[in-house]
PDB file of C-alpha atoms and ligand atoms in Angstrom:
ATOM      1  CA  MET R   1      23.461 -42.610 -75.788  1.00 97.00           C
ATOM      2  CA  LYS R   2      21.727 -43.953 -78.824  1.00 96.00           C
ATOM      3  CA  ILE R   3      18.119 -44.468 -79.155  1.00 96.00           C
ATOM      4  CA  LEU R   4      16.505 -46.836 -81.419  1.00 95.00           C
ATOM      5  CA  PRO R   5      14.423 -46.110 -83.432  1.00 91.00           C
ATOM      6  CA  GLU R   6      16.466 -42.965 -84.135  1.00 82.00           C
ATOM      7  CA  PRO R   7      14.048 -40.214 -83.408  1.00 72.00           C
ATOM      8  CA  ASN R   8      14.409 -38.472 -86.713  1.00 64.00           C
ATOM      9  CA  ARG R   9      14.035 -41.247 -89.006  1.00 59.00           C
ATOM     10  CA  SER R  10      10.917 -42.948 -89.311  1.00 58.00           C
ATOM     11  CA  ALA R  11      10.688 -46.660 -88.862  1.00 50.00           C
ATOM     12  CA  SER R  12       9.298 -47.214 -92.472  1.00 52.00           C
ATOM     13  CA  GLN R  13      12.520 -45.852 -93.870  1.00 63.00           C
ATOM     14  CA  THR R  14      14.574 -48.374 -92.107  1.00 74.00           C
ATOM     15  CA  SER R  15      13.102 -51.014 -89.619  1.00 86.00           C
ATOM     16  CA  THR R  16      14.221 -50.667 -86.165  1.00 91.00           C
ATOM     17  CA  VAL R  17      15.310 -54.323 -86.104  1.00 92.00           C
ATOM     18  CA  VAL R  18      17.558 -53.517 -88.918  1.00 92.00           C
ATOM     19  CA  GLN R  19      19.132 -50.443 -87.256  1.00 93.00           C
ATOM     20  CA  LEU R  20      19.410 -52.684 -84.147  1.00 95.00           C
ATOM     21  CA  ARG R  21      21.146 -55.362 -85.938  1.00 94.00           C
ATOM     22  CA  ASN R  22      23.465 -52.916 -87.549  1.00 94.00           C
ATOM     23  CA  TRP R  23      24.330 -51.418 -84.246  1.00 95.00           C
ATOM     24  CA  ARG R  24      25.058 -55.194 -83.207  1.00 96.00           C
ATOM     25  CA  ARG R  25      27.347 -55.825 -86.172  1.00 96.00           C
ATOM     26  CA  GLY R  26      29.314 -52.749 -85.460  1.00 97.00           C
ATOM     27  CA  ILE R  27      30.510 -54.008 -82.095  1.00 98.00           C
ATOM     28  CA  SER R  28      33.785 -55.861 -82.215  1.00 97.00           C
ATOM     29  CA  ALA R  29      33.861 -59.492 -80.859  1.00 96.00           C
ATOM     30  CA  ASP R  30      36.126 -58.744 -77.784  1.00 98.00           C
ATOM     31  CA  LYS R  31      33.454 -56.330 -76.228  1.00 98.00           C
ATOM     32  CA  VAL R  32      31.186 -57.356 -73.474  1.00 98.00           C
ATOM     33  CA  ILE R  33      27.425 -56.512 -74.240  1.00 98.00           C
ATOM     34  CA  GLY R  34      25.117 -56.511 -71.391  1.00 98.00           C
ATOM     35  CA  LEU R  35      21.483 -56.383 -72.089  1.00 98.00           C
ATOM     36  CA  VAL R  36      18.691 -55.298 -69.542  1.00 98.00           C
ATOM     37  CA  PRO R  37      15.193 -56.080 -70.663  1.00 98.00           C
ATOM     38  CA  THR R  38      12.454 -53.707 -68.880  1.00 98.00           C
ATOM     39  CA  MET R  39       8.783 -52.541 -69.187  1.00 98.00           C
ATOM     40  CA  GLY R  40      10.048 -49.039 -68.582  1.00 97.00           C
ATOM     41  CA  ALA R  41       8.722 -47.145 -65.676  1.00 97.00           C
ATOM     42  CA  LEU R  42      12.251 -47.443 -64.328  1.00 98.00           C
ATOM     43  CA  HIS R  43      12.950 -47.161 -60.750  1.00 97.00           C
ATOM     44  CA  GLU R  44      15.741 -47.858 -58.303  1.00 98.00           C
ATOM     45  CA  GLY R  45      15.521 -51.788 -58.905  1.00 98.00           C
ATOM     46  CA  HIS R  46      15.954 -51.253 -62.672  1.00 98.00           C
ATOM     47  CA  ARG R  47      18.868 -49.200 -61.938  1.00 98.00           C
ATOM     48  CA  SER R  48      20.437 -51.557 -59.937  1.00 98.00           C
ATOM     49  CA  LEU R  49      20.495 -53.985 -62.806  1.00 98.00           C
ATOM     50  CA  ILE R  50      21.799 -51.136 -64.854  1.00 99.00           C
ATOM     51  CA  ARG R  51      24.626 -50.407 -62.710  1.00 98.00           C
ATOM     52  CA  ARG R  52      25.685 -54.011 -62.357  1.00 98.00           C
ATOM     53  CA  ALA R  53      25.609 -54.296 -66.044  1.00 99.00           C
ATOM     54  CA  ARG R  54      27.633 -51.180 -66.270  1.00 98.00           C
ATOM     55  CA  GLU R  55      30.243 -52.719 -63.900  1.00 98.00           C
ATOM     56  CA  GLN R  56      30.520 -55.825 -65.794  1.00 98.00           C
ATOM     57  CA  CYS R  57      30.093 -54.841 -69.378  1.00 98.00           C
ATOM     58  CA  ASP R  58      31.851 -52.733 -71.978  1.00 98.00           C
ATOM     59  CA  LEU R  59      28.380 -51.528 -73.620  1.00 98.00           C
ATOM     60  CA  VAL R  60      24.923 -51.699 -71.631  1.00 98.00           C
ATOM     61  CA  ALA R  61      21.725 -51.908 -73.874  1.00 98.00           C
ATOM     62  CA  LEU R  62      18.457 -51.269 -72.217  1.00 98.00           C
ATOM     63  CA  THR R  63      14.943 -52.141 -73.762  1.00 98.00           C
ATOM     64  CA  ILE R  64      11.958 -50.570 -72.762  1.00 98.00           C
ATOM     65  CA  PHE R  65       8.733 -52.277 -73.907  1.00 97.00           C
ATOM     66  CA  VAL R  66       5.343 -52.886 -72.340  1.00 98.00           C
ATOM     67  CA  ASN R  67       5.064 -56.396 -73.751  1.00 98.00           C
ATOM     68  CA  PRO R  68       1.336 -57.143 -74.885  1.00 97.00           C
ATOM     69  CA  THR R  69       1.897 -60.878 -74.964  1.00 97.00           C
ATOM     70  CA  GLN R  70       2.360 -60.992 -71.394  1.00 97.00           C
ATOM     71  CA  PHE R  71      -1.003 -59.494 -70.480  1.00 96.00           C
ATOM     72  CA  ALA R  72      -4.458 -60.746 -70.657  1.00 94.00           C
ATOM     73  CA  PRO R  73      -7.181 -58.777 -72.053  1.00 95.00           C
ATOM     74  CA  ASP R  74      -8.573 -58.099 -68.569  1.00 93.00           C
ATOM     75  CA  GLU R  75      -5.295 -57.022 -67.279  1.00 94.00           C
ATOM     76  CA  ASP R  76      -3.581 -53.798 -66.586  1.00 92.00           C
ATOM     77  CA  PHE R  77      -1.752 -53.342 -70.034  1.00 95.00           C
ATOM     78  CA  SER R  78      -3.415 -50.051 -70.466  1.00 95.00           C
ATOM     79  CA  THR R  79      -2.786 -48.504 -66.975  1.00 93.00           C
ATOM     80  CA  TYR R  80       0.817 -49.974 -66.869  1.00 95.00           C
ATOM     81  CA  PRO R  81       2.796 -46.764 -66.225  1.00 95.00           C
ATOM     82  CA  ARG R  82       4.522 -45.461 -69.224  1.00 96.00           C
ATOM     83  CA  THR R  83       7.022 -42.791 -68.327  1.00 96.00           C
ATOM     84  CA  HIS R  84       9.210 -42.592 -71.610  1.00 95.00           C
ATOM     85  CA  GLU R  85      10.917 -38.935 -71.036  1.00 96.00           C
ATOM     86  CA  GLN R  86      11.903 -39.718 -67.504  1.00 98.00           C
ATOM     87  CA  ASP R  87      13.164 -43.250 -68.440  1.00 98.00           C
ATOM     88  CA  LEU R  88      15.086 -41.837 -70.790  1.00 98.00           C
ATOM     89  CA  GLU R  89      16.829 -39.356 -68.409  1.00 98.00           C
ATOM     90  CA  ILE R  90      17.518 -42.314 -66.138  1.00 98.00           C
ATOM     91  CA  ALA R  91      19.159 -44.143 -68.980  1.00 98.00           C
ATOM     92  CA  ARG R  92      21.378 -41.275 -69.679  1.00 98.00           C
ATOM     93  CA  ALA R  93      22.286 -40.598 -66.020  1.00 98.00           C
ATOM     94  CA  GLU R  94      23.255 -44.199 -65.641  1.00 98.00           C
ATOM     95  CA  ASN R  95      25.489 -44.026 -68.690  1.00 98.00           C
ATOM     96  CA  VAL R  96      23.375 -46.629 -70.909  1.00 98.00           C
ATOM     97  CA  ASP R  97      24.600 -46.905 -74.306  1.00 98.00           C
ATOM     98  CA  LEU R  98      21.718 -47.965 -76.134  1.00 98.00           C
ATOM     99  CA  VAL R  99      17.766 -47.664 -75.516  1.00 98.00           C
ATOM    100  CA  TYR R 100      15.598 -49.907 -77.732  1.00 97.00           C
ATOM    101  CA  LEU R 101      12.088 -48.605 -77.421  1.00 96.00           C
ATOM    102  CA  ALA R 102      10.528 -51.663 -79.143  1.00 93.00           C
ATOM    103  CA  ASN R 103       7.200 -51.389 -81.016  1.00 91.00           C
ATOM    104  CA  THR R 104       4.395 -53.928 -81.145  1.00 95.00           C
ATOM    105  CA  GLU R 105       3.935 -53.857 -85.051  1.00 94.00           C
ATOM    106  CA  GLU R 106       7.535 -54.852 -85.617  1.00 94.00           C
ATOM    107  CA  LEU R 107       7.972 -57.359 -82.947  1.00 96.00           C
ATOM    108  CA  TYR R 108       4.593 -59.091 -83.620  1.00 97.00           C
ATOM    109  CA  PRO R 109       3.652 -58.151 -87.170  1.00 95.00           C
ATOM    110  CA  ALA R 110       0.420 -59.425 -88.419  1.00 96.00           C
ATOM    111  CA  GLY R 111       0.513 -63.333 -88.757  1.00 97.00           C
ATOM    112  CA  PHE R 112       2.999 -64.012 -86.047  1.00 97.00           C
ATOM    113  CA  ALA R 113       2.319 -67.267 -84.521  1.00 97.00           C
ATOM    114  CA  THR R 114       5.186 -68.733 -82.625  1.00 97.00           C
ATOM    115  CA  LEU R 115       4.495 -69.743 -79.011  1.00 95.00           C
ATOM    116  CA  ILE R 116       7.203 -70.542 -76.349  1.00 97.00           C
ATOM    117  CA  ASP R 117       6.216 -72.896 -73.588  1.00 94.00           C
ATOM    118  CA  LEU R 118       7.409 -74.267 -70.391  1.00 97.00           C
ATOM    119  CA  PRO R 119       4.662 -75.713 -68.845  1.00 96.00           C
ATOM    120  CA  ALA R 120       5.956 -77.497 -65.982  1.00 95.00           C
ATOM    121  CA  LEU R 121       7.467 -74.179 -64.296  1.00 97.00           C
ATOM    122  CA  SER R 122       4.848 -71.660 -65.915  1.00 97.00           C
ATOM    123  CA  GLN R 123       1.558 -73.265 -64.903  1.00 96.00           C
ATOM    124  CA  ARG R 124       1.940 -72.836 -61.263  1.00 97.00           C
ATOM    125  CA  LEU R 125       2.044 -69.637 -58.673  1.00 98.00           C
ATOM    126  CA  CYS R 126       1.574 -66.806 -60.977  1.00 98.00           C
ATOM    127  CA  GLY R 127       0.751 -68.954 -63.982  1.00 98.00           C
ATOM    128  CA  ILE R 128      -2.235 -70.089 -62.201  1.00 97.00           C
ATOM    129  CA  SER R 129      -3.910 -66.664 -62.324  1.00 96.00           C
ATOM    130  CA  ARG R 130      -2.261 -65.421 -65.308  1.00 96.00           C
ATOM    131  CA  PRO R 131      -2.155 -68.437 -67.696  1.00 95.00           C
ATOM    132  CA  HIS R 132      -0.843 -66.321 -70.618  1.00 94.00           C
ATOM    133  CA  PHE R 133       1.839 -64.491 -68.583  1.00 97.00           C
ATOM    134  CA  PHE R 134       4.968 -66.557 -68.704  1.00 98.00           C
ATOM    135  CA  ALA R 135       4.526 -67.663 -72.305  1.00 98.00           C
ATOM    136  CA  GLY R 136       4.611 -63.880 -73.380  1.00 98.00           C
ATOM    137  CA  VAL R 137       7.462 -63.214 -71.070  1.00 98.00           C
ATOM    138  CA  SER R 138       9.756 -66.129 -72.530  1.00 98.00           C
ATOM    139  CA  LEU R 139       8.532 -65.082 -76.153  1.00 98.00           C
ATOM    140  CA  ILE R 140       9.844 -61.493 -75.804  1.00 98.00           C
ATOM    141  CA  VAL R 141      12.807 -62.370 -73.738  1.00 98.00           C
ATOM    142  CA  LEU R 142      13.867 -64.913 -76.587  1.00 98.00           C
ATOM    143  CA  LYS R 143      13.422 -62.427 -79.227  1.00 98.00           C
ATOM    144  CA  LEU R 144      15.366 -59.708 -77.477  1.00 98.00           C
ATOM    145  CA  PHE R 145      18.180 -62.388 -76.956  1.00 98.00           C
ATOM    146  CA  HIS R 146      18.374 -63.163 -80.687  1.00 97.00           C
ATOM    147  CA  LEU R 147      18.369 -59.518 -81.513  1.00 97.00           C
ATOM    148  CA  PHE R 148      20.979 -58.198 -78.956  1.00 98.00           C
ATOM    149  CA  GLU R 149      23.172 -61.564 -78.922  1.00 98.00           C
ATOM    150  CA  PRO R 150      24.177 -60.309 -75.390  1.00 98.00           C
ATOM    151  CA  ASP R 151      27.013 -61.783 -73.398  1.00 98.00           C
ATOM    152  CA  LYS R 152      25.141 -60.979 -70.128  1.00 98.00           C
ATOM    153  CA  THR R 153      21.674 -60.207 -69.063  1.00 98.00           C
ATOM    154  CA  TYR R 154      20.222 -58.930 -65.940  1.00 99.00           C
ATOM    155  CA  PHE R 155      16.961 -59.678 -64.299  1.00 98.00           C
ATOM    156  CA  GLY R 156      15.745 -59.047 -60.726  1.00 98.00           C
ATOM    157  CA  GLU R 157      15.141 -61.722 -58.182  1.00 98.00           C
ATOM    158  CA  LYS R 158      11.845 -60.014 -57.293  1.00 98.00           C
ATOM    159  CA  ASP R 159      10.249 -61.717 -60.351  1.00 98.00           C
ATOM    160  CA  TYR R 160      11.502 -64.907 -59.012  1.00 98.00           C
ATOM    161  CA  GLN R 161       9.445 -67.551 -61.086  1.00 98.00           C
ATOM    162  CA  GLN R 162      10.333 -65.492 -64.138  1.00 98.00           C
ATOM    163  CA  LEU R 163      13.918 -65.651 -63.400  1.00 98.00           C
ATOM    164  CA  VAL R 164      13.761 -69.394 -62.953  1.00 98.00           C
ATOM    165  CA  ILE R 165      11.879 -69.690 -66.399  1.00 98.00           C
ATOM    166  CA  ILE R 166      14.463 -67.758 -68.288  1.00 98.00           C
ATOM    167  CA  GLU R 167      17.287 -69.401 -66.805  1.00 98.00           C
ATOM    168  CA  GLN R 168      15.604 -72.838 -67.823  1.00 98.00           C
ATOM    169  CA  MET R 169      14.655 -71.775 -71.343  1.00 98.00           C
ATOM    170  CA  THR R 170      18.578 -70.479 -71.767  1.00 98.00           C
ATOM    171  CA  ARG R 171      19.928 -73.908 -70.773  1.00 98.00           C
ATOM    172  CA  ASP R 172      17.140 -75.911 -72.574  1.00 98.00           C
ATOM    173  CA  LEU R 173      17.828 -73.779 -75.751  1.00 98.00           C
ATOM    174  CA  ASP R 174      21.470 -73.830 -75.384  1.00 98.00           C
ATOM    175  CA  LEU R 175      21.467 -69.967 -75.409  1.00 98.00           C
ATOM    176  CA  ASP R 176      24.899 -68.330 -75.069  1.00 98.00           C
ATOM    177  CA  VAL R 177      24.110 -65.922 -72.505  1.00 98.00           C
ATOM    178  CA  GLU R 178      24.871 -65.634 -68.990  1.00 98.00           C
ATOM    179  CA  ILE R 179      21.727 -64.589 -66.888  1.00 98.00           C
ATOM    180  CA  VAL R 180      22.796 -62.454 -63.829  1.00 98.00           C
ATOM    181  CA  ARG R 181      20.558 -62.241 -60.816  1.00 98.00           C
ATOM    182  CA  CYS R 182      20.245 -59.028 -59.058  1.00 98.00           C
ATOM    183  CA  PRO R 183      19.015 -58.710 -55.623  1.00 98.00           C
ATOM    184  CA  ILE R 184      15.628 -57.352 -54.623  1.00 98.00           C
ATOM    185  CA  VAL R 185      15.544 -53.419 -53.951  1.00 98.00           C
ATOM    186  CA  ARG R 186      13.269 -52.450 -51.293  1.00 98.00           C
ATOM    187  CA  GLU R 187      11.753 -49.445 -49.921  1.00 98.00           C
ATOM    188  CA  PRO R 188      12.860 -48.746 -46.183  1.00 98.00           C
ATOM    189  CA  ASP R 189       9.705 -50.239 -44.801  1.00 97.00           C
ATOM    190  CA  GLY R 190      10.579 -53.233 -46.868  1.00 98.00           C
ATOM    191  CA  LEU R 191       8.191 -52.998 -49.856  1.00 98.00           C
ATOM    192  CA  ALA R 192       9.810 -54.695 -52.766  1.00 98.00           C
ATOM    193  CA  LEU R 193      10.362 -51.706 -55.771  1.00 98.00           C
ATOM    194  CA  SER R 194       7.796 -52.546 -58.655  1.00 97.00           C
ATOM    195  CA  SER R 195       6.761 -50.189 -61.507  1.00 95.00           C
ATOM    196  CA  ARG R 196       3.012 -51.111 -60.320  1.00 95.00           C
ATOM    197  CA  ASN R 197       3.668 -49.471 -57.106  1.00 97.00           C
ATOM    198  CA  VAL R 198       2.748 -45.881 -58.194  1.00 95.00           C
ATOM    199  CA  ASN R 199      -0.662 -47.319 -58.991  1.00 95.00           C
ATOM    200  CA  LEU R 200      -1.120 -47.945 -55.197  1.00 97.00           C
ATOM    201  CA  SER R 201      -3.437 -45.582 -53.419  1.00 98.00           C
ATOM    202  CA  ALA R 202      -2.136 -44.266 -49.927  1.00 98.00           C
ATOM    203  CA  ALA R 203      -4.059 -46.664 -47.984  1.00 97.00           C
ATOM    204  CA  ALA R 204      -3.066 -49.734 -50.307  1.00 98.00           C
ATOM    205  CA  ARG R 205       0.690 -48.508 -50.176  1.00 98.00           C
ATOM    206  CA  GLU R 206       0.401 -48.990 -46.122  1.00 97.00           C
ATOM    207  CA  ASP R 207      -1.352 -52.271 -46.840  1.00 98.00           C
ATOM    208  CA  ALA R 208       0.962 -53.647 -49.057  1.00 98.00           C
ATOM    209  CA  GLN R 209       3.852 -53.780 -46.343  1.00 98.00           C
ATOM    210  CA  VAL R 210       2.019 -56.923 -45.327  1.00 98.00           C
ATOM    211  CA  LEU R 211       3.959 -58.930 -47.994  1.00 98.00           C
ATOM    212  CA  SER R 212       7.371 -58.071 -46.807  1.00 98.00           C
ATOM    213  CA  ARG R 213       6.536 -58.350 -43.447  1.00 98.00           C
ATOM    214  CA  SER R 214       5.192 -61.746 -43.546  1.00 98.00           C
ATOM    215  CA  LEU R 215       8.146 -63.164 -45.438  1.00 98.00           C
ATOM    216  CA  PHE R 216      10.885 -61.459 -42.828  1.00 98.00           C
ATOM    217  CA  LEU R 217       8.955 -63.163 -40.163  1.00 98.00           C
ATOM    218  CA  ALA R 218       9.174 -66.415 -41.670  1.00 98.00           C
ATOM    219  CA  ARG R 219      12.741 -65.771 -42.455  1.00 98.00           C
ATOM    220  CA  GLN R 220      13.504 -65.273 -38.886  1.00 98.00           C
ATOM    221  CA  ARG R 221      12.014 -68.542 -37.744  1.00 98.00           C
ATOM    222  CA  TRP R 222      14.029 -70.291 -40.372  1.00 98.00           C
ATOM    223  CA  GLN R 223      17.026 -68.744 -39.270  1.00 98.00           C
ATOM    224  CA  ALA R 224      16.152 -69.725 -35.691  1.00 98.00           C
ATOM    225  CA  GLY R 225      16.075 -73.370 -36.838  1.00 98.00           C
ATOM    226  CA  GLU R 226      12.645 -74.297 -38.233  1.00 98.00           C
ATOM    227  CA  VAL R 227      12.777 -76.433 -41.138  1.00 98.00           C
ATOM    228  CA  ILE R 228       9.198 -77.479 -41.437  1.00 98.00           C
ATOM    229  CA  ALA R 229       7.948 -75.735 -44.597  1.00 98.00           C
ATOM    230  CA  THR R 230       4.410 -75.783 -43.412  1.00 97.00           C
ATOM    231  CA  HIS R 231       5.350 -74.025 -39.956  1.00 98.00           C
ATOM    232  CA  LEU R 232       7.210 -71.168 -41.962  1.00 98.00           C
ATOM    233  CA  ARG R 233       4.068 -70.846 -44.176  1.00 98.00           C
ATOM    234  CA  GLU R 234       1.863 -70.562 -41.100  1.00 97.00           C
ATOM    235  CA  GLU R 235       3.996 -67.911 -39.559  1.00 96.00           C
ATOM    236  CA  ALA R 236       3.984 -65.722 -42.625  1.00 98.00           C
ATOM    237  CA  LEU R 237       0.269 -66.303 -43.147  1.00 98.00           C
ATOM    238  CA  ARG R 238      -0.625 -65.062 -39.593  1.00 97.00           C
ATOM    239  CA  SER R 239       0.353 -61.472 -40.874  1.00 96.00           C
ATOM    240  CA  TYR R 240      -2.585 -61.443 -43.161  1.00 97.00           C
ATOM    241  CA  GLY R 241      -5.997 -59.880 -42.249  1.00 93.00           C
ATOM    242  CA  THR R 242      -8.585 -59.011 -44.902  1.00 93.00           C
ATOM    243  CA  GLU R 243      -6.736 -55.740 -46.075  1.00 91.00           C
ATOM    244  CA  VAL R 244      -5.135 -57.666 -49.005  1.00 96.00           C
ATOM    245  CA  ASP R 245      -6.485 -60.407 -51.238  1.00 97.00           C
ATOM    246  CA  LEU R 246      -3.983 -63.029 -51.024  1.00 98.00           C
ATOM    247  CA  ASP R 247      -3.414 -65.052 -54.231  1.00 98.00           C
ATOM    248  CA  TYR R 248      -0.667 -67.353 -52.886  1.00 98.00           C
ATOM    249  CA  LEU R 249       2.012 -67.855 -50.466  1.00 98.00           C
ATOM    250  CA  GLU R 250       4.230 -71.039 -50.846  1.00 98.00           C
ATOM    251  CA  VAL R 251       7.509 -72.491 -49.569  1.00 98.00           C
ATOM    252  CA  LEU R 252       9.244 -73.800 -52.609  1.00 98.00           C
ATOM    253  CA  ASP R 253      12.310 -75.520 -54.074  1.00 98.00           C
ATOM    254  CA  ARG R 254      14.634 -72.921 -55.166  1.00 97.00           C
ATOM    255  CA  ASP R 255      15.021 -74.643 -58.753  1.00 96.00           C
ATOM    256  CA  SER R 256      12.160 -76.597 -59.402  1.00 96.00           C
ATOM    257  CA  LEU R 257       9.582 -74.310 -57.687  1.00 97.00           C
ATOM    258  CA  GLU R 258       7.769 -77.589 -56.119  1.00 97.00           C
ATOM    259  CA  PRO R 259       6.136 -76.665 -52.950  1.00 98.00           C
ATOM    260  CA  LEU R 260       8.141 -78.199 -50.042  1.00 98.00           C
ATOM    261  CA  VAL R 261       7.116 -80.053 -46.697  1.00 97.00           C
ATOM    262  CA  TYR R 262      10.533 -80.011 -45.350  1.00 97.00           C
ATOM    263  CA  ILE R 263      13.357 -77.910 -46.207  1.00 98.00           C
ATOM    264  CA  GLN R 264      16.968 -79.535 -46.357  1.00 98.00           C
ATOM    265  CA  PRO R 265      19.076 -77.002 -44.302  1.00 97.00           C
ATOM    266  CA  GLU R 266      21.865 -77.438 -46.985  1.00 98.00           C
ATOM    267  CA  ARG R 267      19.387 -76.772 -49.880  1.00 98.00           C
ATOM    268  CA  GLY R 268      17.339 -73.726 -48.459  1.00 98.00           C
ATOM    269  CA  ALA R 269      14.386 -72.681 -50.036  1.00 98.00           C
ATOM    270  CA  VAL R 270      12.313 -69.643 -51.274  1.00 98.00           C
ATOM    271  CA  ILE R 271       8.796 -68.332 -50.147  1.00 98.00           C
ATOM    272  CA  CYS R 272       7.013 -66.780 -52.896  1.00 98.00           C
ATOM    273  CA  VAL R 273       3.851 -64.547 -52.569  1.00 98.00           C
ATOM    274  CA  ALA R 274       1.485 -62.715 -54.749  1.00 98.00           C
ATOM    275  CA  ALA R 275      -1.482 -60.629 -53.804  1.00 98.00           C
ATOM    276  CA  ASN R 276      -3.863 -58.046 -55.044  1.00 97.00           C
ATOM    277  CA  VAL R 277      -3.598 -54.993 -53.001  1.00 98.00           C
ATOM    278  CA  GLY R 278      -6.254 -52.460 -53.511  1.00 97.00           C
ATOM    279  CA  GLY R 279      -6.588 -53.542 -57.234  1.00 95.00           C
ATOM    280  CA  VAL R 280      -2.827 -53.681 -57.862  1.00 96.00           C
ATOM    281  CA  ARG R 281      -0.960 -56.942 -58.197  1.00 96.00           C
ATOM    282  CA  LEU R 282       2.011 -57.436 -56.076  1.00 98.00           C
ATOM    283  CA  ILE R 283       4.522 -60.179 -55.825  1.00 98.00           C
ATOM    284  CA  ASP R 284       7.529 -60.998 -53.509  1.00 98.00           C
ATOM    285  CA  ASN R 285       9.870 -63.405 -52.224  1.00 98.00           C
ATOM    286  CA  ILE R 286      12.499 -64.231 -49.814  1.00 98.00           C
ATOM    287  CA  VAL R 287      15.408 -66.629 -50.352  1.00 98.00           C
ATOM    288  CA  LEU R 288      16.113 -68.879 -47.356  1.00 98.00           C
ATOM    289  CA  GLU R 289      19.604 -69.061 -47.396  1.00 98.00           C
ATOM    290  CA  PRO R 290      21.110 -72.824 -46.646  1.00 97.00           C
ATOM    291  CA  HIS R 291      22.655 -72.884 -43.479  1.00 90.00           C
TER     292      HIS R 291
HETATM  293  O1  PAF W 301      10.111 -58.011 -65.806  1.00 54.70           O
HETATM  294  C1  PAF W 301       9.946 -57.523 -66.926  1.00 54.70           C
HETATM  295  O2  PAF W 301      10.109 -56.203 -66.582  1.00 54.70           O
HETATM  296  C2  PAF W 301       9.479 -58.021 -67.818  1.00 54.70           C
HETATM  297  O3  PAF W 301       8.603 -59.163 -67.561  1.00 54.70           O
HETATM  298  C3  PAF W 301      10.348 -58.299 -68.956  1.00 54.70           C
HETATM  299  C4  PAF W 301      11.440 -59.497 -68.581  1.00 54.70           C
HETATM  300  C5  PAF W 301      11.188 -56.990 -69.495  1.00 54.70           C
HETATM  301  C6  PAF W 301       9.859 -59.066 -70.325  1.00 54.70           C
HETATM  302  O4  PAF W 301       8.586 -58.165 -70.856  1.00 54.70           O
END
């Protein structure tokens, strides 16, 4: 497994971006390259993305970078879990070909001024309490797409809004990469895996179950034939007491993320939720499959 920057070469000798481009240029055009962008603190959810990439691609590249532009000054950038050694072990075990440990100075040098904005999709849901977030995500993802020129790239459905925004950006900018959606991986009690889960106290970990429980209940009603979105929303909201600080819970169109009143059975919908649980922001969602 190749790690960039190369551990024994200081970044000033040859920039990591140059090392990365050299690696990329050395790969013949008939090889399929899969990219798995992450912020590290790898868990089973990330492993499922890497495995899917491994199945579908000749070469798998993993990036690990806690991207500062997607955090506001009052958010958890400094406490976001960083577990580099463990992450590298996981990458080795999953047979990753290249790990790129990006660094802020190189990706955002002094004078960096570009913004990527998809206002219609990014100013709702998580974008209301985190107005800077999706601009930061879109920017880093676009940069990584340019650096790696991957054939396929892998994102988890847990970050549903992020996924829809990346798909939209990819279409709008004619980026020649296939976005592969990978299903949410859950703990046995339903909690969606997230790097932030390690920051939950024991009590908050218990409370956090309410997110997935509420979504499963609403899905049951959908499967039983309910098509009025407000009824499904009320069903889900009934699960919540005061243990979590709910940010939003919405029944939405799967593509436009517009809130729905009535769900067309042949289109289905998605229910997205975000909450602050014991000081940790968690998100989850469930797709209501068409029937
Ligand atoms: O989902 C994440 O881990 C991050 O938002 C991403 C896509 C790696 C961009 O920093």
